[in-house]
Coordinates of C-alpha atoms in Angstrom, one line a residue:
M1 CA 26.8 31.5 -2.4
R2 CA 26.4 33.7 0.7
L3 CA 23.2 35.6 0.6
T4 CA 24.9 38.5 2.3
Q5 CA 26.8 39.2 -1.0
T6 CA 23.5 40.2 -2.7
S7 CA 23.4 43.3 -0.3
D8 CA 27.0 44.0 -0.2
L9 CA 27.0 44.3 -4.0
W10 CA 23.3 45.1 -4.5
W11 CA 23.6 46.2 -8.1
K12 CA 24.5 42.7 -9.3
N13 CA 20.9 41.4 -8.9
A14 CA 19.0 44.6 -8.5
V15 CA 15.8 45.5 -10.5
V16 CA 16.2 49.0 -11.9
Y17 CA 13.2 51.2 -12.9
C18 CA 13.7 54.3 -15.0
L19 CA 11.1 57.0 -14.6
D20 CA 10.8 60.6 -15.9
V21 CA 9.3 62.6 -13.0
E22 CA 7.7 65.0 -15.4
T23 CA 5.6 62.2 -17.0
F24 CA 5.1 59.7 -14.1
A25 CA 2.4 61.3 -11.8
D26 CA 1.1 64.9 -11.2
G27 CA 0.6 65.5 -7.6
N28 CA -0.5 69.1 -7.6
G29 CA -2.8 69.2 -10.6
D30 CA -0.9 71.5 -12.9
G31 CA -0.4 69.0 -15.7
I32 CA 3.2 68.3 -15.0
G33 CA 4.6 65.2 -13.0
D34 CA 6.3 66.1 -9.9
F35 CA 8.0 64.5 -6.8
R36 CA 4.8 64.8 -4.9
G37 CA 2.9 62.5 -7.3
A38 CA 6.0 60.2 -7.7
T39 CA 6.2 59.7 -4.0
E40 CA 2.4 58.8 -3.9
H41 CA 3.1 55.9 -6.4
I42 CA 6.3 54.4 -4.8
D43 CA 4.1 51.6 -3.4
H44 CA 3.4 50.5 -7.0
L45 CA 7.0 50.0 -7.5
E46 CA 7.5 48.2 -4.2
R47 CA 4.7 45.8 -5.1
L48 CA 6.2 45.2 -8.5
G49 CA 9.5 44.3 -6.8
V50 CA 11.7 47.3 -8.0
T51 CA 14.9 47.6 -5.8
C52 CA 16.3 50.7 -7.5
I53 CA 14.7 53.7 -9.2
W54 CA 16.7 55.6 -11.8
L55 CA 15.5 59.2 -12.1
M56 CA 15.8 61.0 -15.5
P57 CA 17.1 64.7 -15.1
F58 CA 15.0 66.7 -12.6
F59 CA 17.2 69.7 -12.5
P60 CA 16.2 73.2 -13.6
S61 CA 16.1 73.4 -17.3
P62 CA 14.6 75.2 -20.3
D63 CA 13.4 71.7 -21.2
R64 CA 14.3 71.9 -24.8
D65 CA 15.8 68.3 -24.6
D66 CA 13.5 66.9 -22.0
G67 CA 15.6 68.1 -19.1
Y68 CA 19.0 67.1 -20.4
D69 CA 19.8 70.7 -21.0
I70 CA 20.6 71.7 -17.4
T71 CA 20.9 75.2 -16.0
D72 CA 21.7 74.2 -12.3
F73 CA 23.1 70.9 -11.2
Y74 CA 22.5 71.7 -7.5
A75 CA 18.6 72.3 -7.5
V76 CA 15.2 70.7 -8.4
D77 CA 13.2 72.1 -11.4
P78 CA 10.4 74.2 -9.7
R79 CA 7.9 72.6 -12.1
L80 CA 8.8 69.2 -10.6
G81 CA 8.8 70.2 -6.9
T82 CA 11.1 71.5 -4.3
L83 CA 14.3 70.2 -2.8
G84 CA 12.3 69.3 0.3
E85 CA 9.8 67.2 -1.8
F86 CA 12.7 65.5 -3.4
V87 CA 14.2 64.7 0.2
E88 CA 10.6 63.3 1.1
F89 CA 10.7 61.1 -2.0
M90 CA 14.1 59.8 -1.0
R91 CA 12.9 59.1 2.5
V92 CA 9.8 57.2 1.4
A93 CA 11.8 55.2 -1.2
R94 CA 14.3 54.3 1.5
D95 CA 11.5 53.2 3.9
R96 CA 10.2 50.8 1.2
G97 CA 13.8 49.4 0.6
I98 CA 14.3 51.0 -2.8
R99 CA 17.5 52.8 -3.7
V100 CA 17.5 55.7 -5.9
I101 CA 20.1 56.8 -8.6
A102 CA 19.9 59.8 -10.9
D103 CA 21.2 60.9 -14.4
L104 CA 24.6 62.4 -14.3
V105 CA 24.7 64.7 -17.3
V106 CA 28.0 66.4 -17.4
N107 CA 29.0 66.1 -21.1
H108 CA 27.3 69.4 -21.5
T109 CA 25.0 72.2 -20.0
S110 CA 22.3 74.4 -21.4
D111 CA 23.4 77.5 -23.2
E112 CA 21.4 79.3 -20.5
H113 CA 23.5 77.9 -17.7
P114 CA 25.2 80.8 -15.7
W115 CA 28.6 79.2 -16.4
F116 CA 28.1 79.4 -20.2
K117 CA 26.4 82.8 -20.1
E118 CA 29.6 84.0 -18.2
A119 CA 31.8 82.1 -20.5
R120 CA 30.5 83.7 -23.6
S121 CA 30.4 87.2 -22.2
N122 CA 34.2 87.7 -21.9
R123 CA 37.1 85.7 -23.2
D124 CA 38.8 86.3 -20.0
S125 CA 36.0 84.8 -17.8
R126 CA 37.0 82.3 -15.4
Y127 CA 34.4 80.0 -17.0
R128 CA 35.8 80.4 -20.5
D129 CA 37.9 77.3 -20.4
W130 CA 34.9 75.3 -18.9
Y131 CA 33.9 75.0 -22.5
I132 CA 35.6 74.2 -25.8
W133 CA 36.2 77.2 -28.1
S134 CA 37.9 77.6 -31.5
D135 CA 38.6 80.6 -33.8
V136 CA 37.4 78.6 -36.8
P137 CA 35.2 75.4 -36.7
E138 CA 37.4 72.4 -36.6
P139 CA 36.9 69.8 -39.3
D140 CA 33.9 67.5 -38.7
D141 CA 31.6 65.2 -40.5
P142 CA 27.9 65.1 -40.3
Q143 CA 28.1 61.4 -39.4
G144 CA 29.5 62.5 -36.1
V145 CA 26.4 64.5 -35.2
V146 CA 24.3 62.7 -32.6
F147 CA 21.0 64.2 -33.8
P148 CA 21.2 64.5 -37.6
D149 CA 17.5 65.5 -37.8
A150 CA 18.3 68.8 -36.1
E151 CA 22.0 69.4 -36.4
D152 CA 24.6 69.3 -39.3
S153 CA 27.7 70.4 -37.4
L154 CA 29.6 70.0 -34.1
W155 CA 30.5 73.7 -34.0
E156 CA 28.3 76.8 -33.4
Y157 CA 29.3 80.4 -33.9
D158 CA 28.9 82.6 -30.9
E159 CA 28.5 86.2 -32.1
G160 CA 29.2 87.7 -28.6
S161 CA 32.8 86.3 -28.4
G162 CA 33.5 85.9 -32.0
Q163 CA 34.5 82.1 -31.6
Y164 CA 32.9 78.7 -32.2
Y165 CA 31.9 76.4 -29.3
Y166 CA 31.7 72.6 -29.6
H167 CA 28.6 70.7 -29.0
R168 CA 28.3 66.9 -29.5
F169 CA 24.6 67.2 -29.0
Y170 CA 22.3 70.0 -29.8
R171 CA 23.6 73.5 -30.4
F172 CA 21.9 74.7 -27.3
Q173 CA 24.0 72.2 -25.2
P174 CA 27.5 73.4 -25.4
D175 CA 30.1 70.6 -24.2
L176 CA 31.8 71.0 -21.0
N177 CA 35.6 70.9 -21.1
V178 CA 36.2 67.9 -18.8
A179 CA 39.8 68.0 -19.5
N180 CA 39.8 71.2 -17.2
P181 CA 40.7 70.2 -13.7
D182 CA 38.3 72.8 -12.3
V183 CA 35.4 71.1 -14.3
R184 CA 36.3 67.7 -12.9
D185 CA 36.4 69.3 -9.3
E186 CA 33.0 70.7 -9.9
I187 CA 31.6 67.3 -11.1
A188 CA 32.9 65.8 -7.9
R189 CA 31.1 68.4 -5.9
I190 CA 27.8 67.7 -7.9
L191 CA 28.3 63.9 -7.1
G192 CA 29.0 64.7 -3.3
F193 CA 25.9 67.0 -3.0
W194 CA 23.4 64.5 -4.2
M195 CA 24.9 61.7 -2.4
E196 CA 24.6 63.6 0.8
L197 CA 20.9 63.8 0.1
G198 CA 20.6 60.0 -0.3
L199 CA 21.4 59.0 -3.9
S200 CA 23.0 55.4 -4.2
G201 CA 24.7 56.4 -7.5
F202 CA 24.3 57.8 -10.9
R203 CA 23.6 56.8 -14.6
V204 CA 26.3 58.4 -16.5
D205 CA 25.1 59.8 -19.9
A206 CA 27.1 59.1 -23.0
V207 CA 30.3 58.0 -21.2
P208 CA 32.5 57.7 -24.4
F209 CA 31.8 61.4 -25.2
L210 CA 33.1 62.6 -21.8
M211 CA 36.5 63.5 -23.1
E212 CA 37.2 63.8 -26.7
D213 CA 40.1 65.2 -28.8
V214 CA 37.8 67.6 -30.9
S215 CA 40.6 68.9 -33.0
R216 CA 40.9 65.8 -35.1
K217 CA 38.8 65.1 -38.2
E218 CA 39.2 61.4 -37.6
E219 CA 37.4 61.5 -34.2
A220 CA 34.8 64.0 -35.2
G221 CA 33.8 61.8 -38.2
H222 CA 32.6 58.8 -36.1
E223 CA 29.0 58.4 -34.7
Q224 CA 30.7 57.1 -31.7
P225 CA 34.3 58.4 -30.6
E226 CA 37.1 56.2 -31.6
S227 CA 38.0 54.0 -28.8
G228 CA 40.6 51.4 -27.8
E229 CA 44.4 51.7 -28.0
A230 CA 44.3 54.0 -31.0
A231 CA 42.1 56.5 -29.3
D232 CA 44.2 56.4 -26.0
R233 CA 47.3 57.1 -28.0
K234 CA 45.7 60.1 -29.9
A235 CA 44.4 61.4 -26.5
Q236 CA 48.0 61.3 -25.1
E237 CA 49.4 63.0 -28.1
A238 CA 46.9 65.8 -27.8
G239 CA 47.7 66.3 -24.2
L240 CA 44.3 65.1 -23.0
P241 CA 43.7 63.4 -19.6
D242 CA 42.8 59.9 -19.8
V243 CA 39.1 59.4 -19.6
H244 CA 39.7 56.2 -17.8
E245 CA 41.7 58.0 -15.2
F246 CA 38.7 60.5 -14.8
L247 CA 36.3 57.5 -14.3
R248 CA 38.6 55.9 -11.8
D249 CA 38.8 59.1 -9.8
M250 CA 35.1 59.7 -9.9
R251 CA 34.5 56.1 -8.6
A252 CA 37.2 56.5 -5.9
F253 CA 35.5 59.7 -4.8
M254 CA 32.1 57.9 -4.7
N255 CA 33.6 55.1 -2.7
R256 CA 35.1 57.4 -0.2
R257 CA 31.6 58.9 0.3
D258 CA 29.7 55.7 0.2
G259 CA 31.3 52.3 -0.6
S260 CA 28.0 50.9 -1.9
A261 CA 27.4 53.7 -4.5
A262 CA 27.3 52.5 -8.1
L263 CA 27.8 54.0 -11.6
L264 CA 25.5 52.8 -14.4
G265 CA 27.2 53.7 -17.7
E266 CA 25.8 54.3 -21.2
V267 CA 28.6 52.9 -23.1
N268 CA 27.5 51.9 -26.6
L269 CA 30.7 50.4 -28.1
P270 CA 31.9 47.0 -29.2
Y271 CA 32.5 44.5 -26.5
P272 CA 36.3 44.6 -26.6
D273 CA 36.3 48.5 -26.3
L274 CA 33.5 48.6 -23.8
R275 CA 35.1 46.3 -21.2
K276 CA 37.8 49.0 -20.7
F277 CA 35.1 51.2 -19.2
F278 CA 34.5 48.6 -16.5
G279 CA 38.2 49.1 -15.6
N280 CA 39.0 45.8 -17.2
D281 CA 39.8 43.1 -14.7
L282 CA 40.1 45.7 -11.7
G283 CA 36.4 46.8 -12.1
N284 CA 37.2 50.2 -10.7
E285 CA 35.5 52.4 -13.2
V286 CA 31.9 52.0 -14.3
T287 CA 30.1 49.7 -12.0
M288 CA 27.5 48.4 -14.6
C289 CA 27.4 48.9 -18.4
F290 CA 24.4 48.6 -20.6
D291 CA 24.6 45.6 -23.1
F292 CA 23.4 47.4 -26.2
I293 CA 24.7 44.6 -28.4
G294 CA 22.7 42.0 -26.7
M295 CA 19.6 44.0 -26.9
Q296 CA 20.0 44.7 -30.6
R297 CA 20.7 41.0 -31.3
M298 CA 17.6 40.1 -29.4
Y299 CA 15.4 42.2 -31.8
L300 CA 17.1 40.6 -34.7
S301 CA 16.2 37.2 -33.2
L302 CA 12.7 38.3 -32.7
A303 CA 12.5 39.5 -36.3
R304 CA 13.8 36.2 -37.7
G305 CA 12.1 33.8 -35.2
D306 CA 15.6 32.5 -34.6
A307 CA 17.5 32.5 -31.3
R308 CA 20.9 32.3 -32.9
P309 CA 21.8 36.0 -33.1
L310 CA 21.2 36.6 -29.4
A311 CA 23.0 33.3 -28.6
E312 CA 26.0 34.5 -30.5
A313 CA 26.0 37.8 -28.7
L314 CA 25.9 36.0 -25.3
R315 CA 28.8 33.8 -26.2
E316 CA 30.8 36.9 -27.5
R317 CA 30.1 38.9 -24.5
P318 CA 33.1 39.1 -22.0
A319 CA 32.5 38.4 -18.4
P320 CA 32.5 41.7 -16.3
P321 CA 35.0 42.1 -13.6
K322 CA 34.0 40.2 -10.4
D323 CA 32.2 43.0 -8.5
S324 CA 30.7 44.6 -11.8
Q325 CA 27.7 43.7 -13.9
W326 CA 26.0 44.0 -17.3
A327 CA 22.7 45.9 -17.4
T328 CA 20.2 44.3 -19.6
F329 CA 17.1 46.0 -21.1
V330 CA 14.4 45.7 -23.7
R331 CA 14.4 49.4 -24.4
N332 CA 15.4 52.6 -22.8
H333 CA 14.2 56.2 -22.9
D334 CA 16.0 57.1 -26.1
E335 CA 15.4 55.7 -29.6
L336 CA 15.8 51.8 -29.8
T337 CA 19.2 52.1 -31.4
L338 CA 20.2 49.4 -33.9
D339 CA 23.6 50.9 -34.8
K340 CA 25.6 47.8 -34.0
L341 CA 23.7 45.7 -36.6
T342 CA 24.7 45.5 -40.2
E343 CA 22.7 47.6 -42.6
A344 CA 21.0 44.4 -43.9
E345 CA 20.3 43.2 -40.3
R346 CA 18.9 46.7 -39.5
K347 CA 16.6 46.6 -42.4
E348 CA 15.2 43.2 -41.3
V349 CA 14.4 44.7 -37.9
F350 CA 12.9 47.8 -39.5
E351 CA 10.8 45.7 -41.9
A352 CA 9.5 43.5 -38.9
F353 CA 8.9 46.2 -36.2
G354 CA 8.8 49.6 -37.9
P355 CA 8.3 49.6 -41.6
D356 CA 7.0 53.1 -41.7
K357 CA 9.6 55.9 -41.9
N358 CA 7.6 57.6 -39.1
M359 CA 8.4 54.8 -36.8
Q360 CA 12.2 55.1 -37.4
L361 CA 14.7 57.7 -36.1
F362 CA 18.1 58.9 -37.5
G363 CA 18.2 56.0 -39.9
R364 CA 19.6 53.8 -37.0
G365 CA 16.7 53.2 -34.5
L366 CA 13.0 52.9 -33.7
R367 CA 10.8 55.2 -31.7
R368 CA 8.3 52.5 -30.7
R369 CA 7.7 50.3 -27.6
L370 CA 7.7 46.6 -27.6
P371 CA 3.8 45.8 -27.4
S372 CA 3.1 47.8 -30.6
M373 CA 6.2 46.2 -32.4
L374 CA 5.0 42.8 -31.6
G375 CA 1.4 43.5 -32.6
G376 CA 0.1 43.1 -29.1
D377 CA 0.7 39.4 -29.1
M378 CA 0.9 38.7 -25.3
R379 CA 2.7 35.4 -25.8
K380 CA 5.7 37.1 -27.4
I381 CA 5.7 40.0 -25.0
K382 CA 5.7 37.8 -22.0
M383 CA 8.4 35.7 -23.6
V384 CA 10.6 38.8 -24.1
Y385 CA 10.4 39.9 -20.4
S386 CA 11.1 36.3 -19.3
L387 CA 14.3 36.7 -21.4
L388 CA 15.0 40.0 -19.8
F389 CA 14.9 38.7 -16.2
S390 CA 16.7 35.4 -16.8
L391 CA 19.7 36.7 -19.0
P392 CA 22.8 37.2 -17.1
G393 CA 22.9 40.8 -15.9
T394 CA 20.9 43.4 -14.0
P395 CA 17.5 44.1 -15.6
V396 CA 16.4 47.7 -16.3
L397 CA 12.8 48.6 -16.9
F398 CA 11.5 51.9 -18.6
Y399 CA 8.4 53.3 -16.9
G400 CA 5.1 51.7 -18.2
E401 CA 6.9 48.6 -19.5
E402 CA 5.3 46.7 -16.8
I403 CA 1.9 47.3 -18.1
G404 CA 2.6 47.1 -21.8
M405 CA 2.3 50.9 -22.7
A406 CA 2.9 51.8 -26.4
E407 CA 4.1 54.9 -28.0
N408 CA 2.4 57.9 -29.4
L409 CA 3.9 58.5 -33.0
D410 CA 2.3 62.0 -33.1
V411 CA 4.9 63.1 -30.5
P412 CA 8.1 64.1 -32.4
G413 CA 11.4 62.2 -32.1
R414 CA 12.5 60.2 -29.1
E415 CA 9.7 61.6 -26.9
A416 CA 7.2 59.4 -28.7
V417 CA 7.9 56.8 -25.9
R418 CA 7.9 59.4 -23.1
T419 CA 4.1 59.8 -22.7
P420 CA 2.2 60.1 -19.4
M421 CA 2.0 57.0 -17.3
Q422 CA -1.3 55.2 -17.4
W423 CA -2.6 54.5 -13.9
T424 CA -6.4 54.1 -14.3
P425 CA -8.9 53.8 -17.2
H426 CA -10.4 57.2 -16.2
E427 CA -9.8 60.7 -17.3
N428 CA -6.2 61.4 -18.3
G429 CA -5.3 57.8 -17.3
G430 CA -5.0 59.0 -13.6
F431 CA -1.8 61.0 -14.4
S432 CA -3.3 64.4 -13.8
T433 CA -6.5 66.3 -13.1
A434 CA -5.3 69.1 -15.3
H435 CA -6.6 69.7 -18.9
P436 CA -4.5 67.6 -21.2
S437 CA -3.3 70.8 -23.1
K438 CA -0.9 71.3 -20.1
F439 CA 0.8 68.0 -20.4
R440 CA 4.3 68.0 -21.9
N441 CA 3.3 65.2 -24.1
P442 CA -0.2 63.8 -25.0
L443 CA -1.4 60.4 -23.7
V444 CA -1.4 57.4 -26.0
T445 CA -4.8 56.8 -27.7
G446 CA -6.5 54.0 -29.4
E447 CA -6.0 50.2 -28.4
Y448 CA -3.0 51.0 -26.1
G449 CA -4.6 54.0 -24.4
P450 CA -5.3 54.1 -20.7
E451 CA -8.9 52.8 -21.0
H452 CA -7.3 49.5 -22.3
V453 CA -3.9 49.5 -20.7
N454 CA -3.4 50.8 -17.1
V455 CA -2.1 49.7 -13.7
S456 CA -5.4 49.6 -11.9
A457 CA -7.1 47.0 -14.1
Q458 CA -3.9 44.8 -14.4
R459 CA -3.3 44.8 -10.7
R460 CA -6.7 42.9 -10.5
D461 CA -6.1 40.5 -13.4
P462 CA -3.9 37.4 -12.5
D463 CA -3.1 36.9 -16.3
S464 CA -2.0 40.6 -16.9
L465 CA 1.4 41.6 -18.0
L466 CA 1.9 43.5 -14.7
M467 CA 1.2 40.3 -12.7
W468 CA 3.5 38.3 -15.1
I469 CA 6.4 40.8 -14.7
T470 CA 5.8 40.8 -10.9
K471 CA 6.2 37.0 -10.9
L472 CA 9.2 37.2 -13.0
I473 CA 10.9 39.7 -10.6
E474 CA 10.0 37.5 -7.5
Q475 CA 11.6 34.5 -9.2
Y476 CA 14.6 36.4 -10.4
R477 CA 15.3 37.8 -6.9
G478 CA 15.0 34.3 -5.7
C479 CA 17.5 33.0 -8.2
P480 CA 20.8 34.7 -7.4
E481 CA 22.4 32.1 -9.7
L482 CA 21.1 34.1 -12.7
A483 CA 23.0 37.2 -11.7
W484 CA 26.0 35.7 -10.0
G485 CA 26.6 32.4 -11.6
R486 CA 28.8 31.4 -14.4
Y487 CA 26.5 31.1 -17.5
Q488 CA 26.7 28.9 -20.4
V489 CA 24.6 29.0 -23.6
L490 CA 23.6 25.4 -24.5
E491 CA 23.2 23.6 -27.8
T492 CA 19.5 22.9 -28.3
G493 CA 19.4 21.3 -31.8
S494 CA 16.8 24.0 -32.8
P495 CA 17.5 27.5 -34.2
A496 CA 14.2 28.7 -32.5
L497 CA 15.4 27.8 -28.9
L498 CA 17.7 29.6 -26.7
A499 CA 18.9 27.8 -23.6
H500 CA 21.3 28.9 -21.0
R501 CA 22.3 27.7 -17.6
A502 CA 23.8 29.6 -14.7
D503 CA 25.9 27.8 -12.1
I504 CA 27.4 28.9 -8.7
D505 CA 28.6 26.8 -5.7
G506 CA 26.8 23.7 -6.8
A507 CA 23.6 25.4 -7.6
T508 CA 22.1 25.5 -11.2
V509 CA 19.2 27.4 -12.8
L510 CA 18.2 26.6 -16.5
A511 CA 16.3 28.9 -18.7
V512 CA 14.8 27.9 -22.1
H513 CA 13.0 30.3 -24.5
N514 CA 11.1 29.5 -27.7
F515 CA 11.3 32.3 -30.5
A516 CA 9.0 30.4 -32.8
G517 CA 5.2 30.5 -33.2
E518 CA 5.1 26.8 -33.0
T519 CA 5.6 24.0 -30.4
V520 CA 9.3 23.0 -30.3
S521 CA 10.9 20.0 -28.4
C522 CA 14.6 19.7 -27.6
E523 CA 17.1 17.5 -25.7
L524 CA 19.7 19.2 -23.7
T525 CA 22.8 17.7 -22.1
L526 CA 23.4 19.1 -18.7
D527 CA 27.0 18.3 -17.8
G528 CA 27.7 17.8 -14.2
L529 CA 24.1 16.7 -13.5
D530 CA 22.6 13.3 -13.4
D531 CA 19.4 11.4 -12.1
G532 CA 20.4 12.3 -8.6
K533 CA 18.7 15.6 -9.2
V534 CA 15.5 16.9 -10.8
L535 CA 14.5 20.1 -12.6
T536 CA 11.5 22.0 -11.0
D537 CA 9.8 24.6 -13.0
L538 CA 9.8 28.0 -11.3
L539 CA 7.2 29.8 -13.5
I540 CA 4.8 26.9 -14.1
D541 CA 3.9 23.8 -12.2
G542 CA 5.9 20.6 -13.0
T543 CA 9.1 18.6 -12.5
V544 CA 11.4 17.2 -15.1
E545 CA 13.6 14.1 -14.6
I546 CA 17.2 14.2 -15.5
G547 CA 18.8 11.1 -17.1
A548 CA 21.9 9.4 -15.8
D549 CA 23.9 10.9 -18.5
G550 CA 22.6 14.3 -17.8
R551 CA 20.2 14.4 -20.6
V552 CA 16.8 16.1 -20.3
S553 CA 13.9 16.3 -22.8
L554 CA 11.8 19.4 -22.9
E555 CA 8.9 20.7 -24.9
L556 CA 8.0 24.4 -25.3
D557 CA 4.8 25.9 -26.5
P558 CA 4.8 28.7 -29.1
Y559 CA 6.8 31.5 -27.6
G560 CA 7.1 29.5 -24.5
T561 CA 9.4 30.0 -21.7
R562 CA 10.6 27.8 -18.9
W563 CA 12.9 28.5 -15.9
M564 CA 14.0 25.4 -13.7
R565 CA 16.2 24.8 -10.8
A566 CA 18.3 21.6 -10.4
S567 CA 17.8 20.1 -6.8
E568 CA 17.8 16.8 -5.1
P569 CA 14.3 15.4 -5.1
E570 CA 13.8 15.8 -1.4
L571 CA 14.9 19.5 -1.6
A572 CA 13.1 20.4 -4.8
P573 CA 10.4 23.0 -4.6
A574 CA 6.8 21.7 -4.1
D575 CA 4.8 21.1 -7.3
A576 CA 1.1 20.0 -7.7
G577 CA 2.0 16.4 -7.4
D578 CA 3.6 16.9 -3.9
I579 CA 0.6 18.8 -2.7
A580 CA -1.7 16.1 -4.0
D581 CA 0.4 13.4 -2.2
S582 CA 0.3 15.5 1.0
Q583 CA -3.5 15.8 0.9
A584 CA -3.9 12.0 0.3
R585 CA -1.8 11.3 3.3
D586 CA -3.8 13.7 5.4
S587 CA -7.0 12.0 4.4

């Protein structure tokens, strides 16, 4: 393949790093993370190998939902800095070769947004139809509520105007009426404004909720909106615009402004329904979609010590359109949802990784990070991140994953994983010089606290998780086959092993992972390869011979991982044997 493709379609093999400005680094000592602090730590991300920063909401907000309740889409929250400091952050990131995308939260606003304040003040307001109103609450079902710990309905009575307004999320987040052309025009202005300031795209929040027929009980009674042909038909009957037409228009607008801009979509739907949000074969809607199903099956595989659930998901997962990509992840900033597992499967994962009710959320997910779920077993942890960077797709890291941060279960709800970044073993973990009482969320304590888990110490330890992930990123970026190639899940003869290969233009990379706590051997058949090539390890030192019939024998340690490239012997990467031969010749 031509290397130039990896820059033309940069998102296909990017390394995306999600950070919350408020909890990343405090640059002015007031206890709140800000753009000044984030800018001072961009070099950490460059050394790690990050190519794209995803910023969680940084807009003005009452901060009742960690910034997702927005009062102004065209400004920076004063607690986090100024617009000038945002531009400085963008300039430094660009200088380090790092793109930046940001959350696009246009499902709803805060109830303190000027649009909603005016909308509720007068039924004749120009902003009245920017939201969704009803004289009586339409039929709904508690199962359709996103946050069942806090809400029991999708409708809230507004005393001022005597009507009910619709809110898919919290009652203080009234849904925008995206069916209104004026609202869609305003969304385009928001996109254009931030793209002019340098953003390379957006992560679109809760894509399937963007446009719903809220008058129908069938729709309101689903945790996720109904999708597929039935939903499209209902929307047409209700006179609603097509959500896919809206996404196509949004993508076309971005392409006119910047042809390299990307949309990263949160679309938690079954694979057949999800593929429509790419734009099917055309790929003209969402550029990347998160693979929620693959993530959930991975945790089921980890709980069982059996790679087959993940292998099944990879075989089921449809190929994205040519210029689109899947986004893979170990966890994100929300609860670790397990909603696509069966009830019995979800119970298995709960028992393995979150047996206490305090570790669970909404009955469907976990509010924990990987290291604590795996009991701090570094073999397992390193294997999981090897999976992340070798599976076909674009890997997305949540801040702190690179050092193995854990959660603080004393923090309510989903914010248990949104604790201050741990930079040093010193006071406040190097996050801030302010008194901890001023922090939004308290630091993690105990064995995963900053005195034990921090960037500074791990940067100096060649065996640390930070250095392991840095190595994985380096090899991933050097293996475009993993992101661009046609992948195939191979038969291993062992339920504990996952083996897959990626091929493009005659180049092959093989990855094998052991989900068991014991040594496992296997024999693989690599069609199209023979003894004219060898497999050279990319993560450890070594070369493996391939038989004339394409067979290769491998052994993996407990929770072991191997990445190998197929090459002609004279073109294979150097290993220890080559170095020894060279030294012998020189002597």
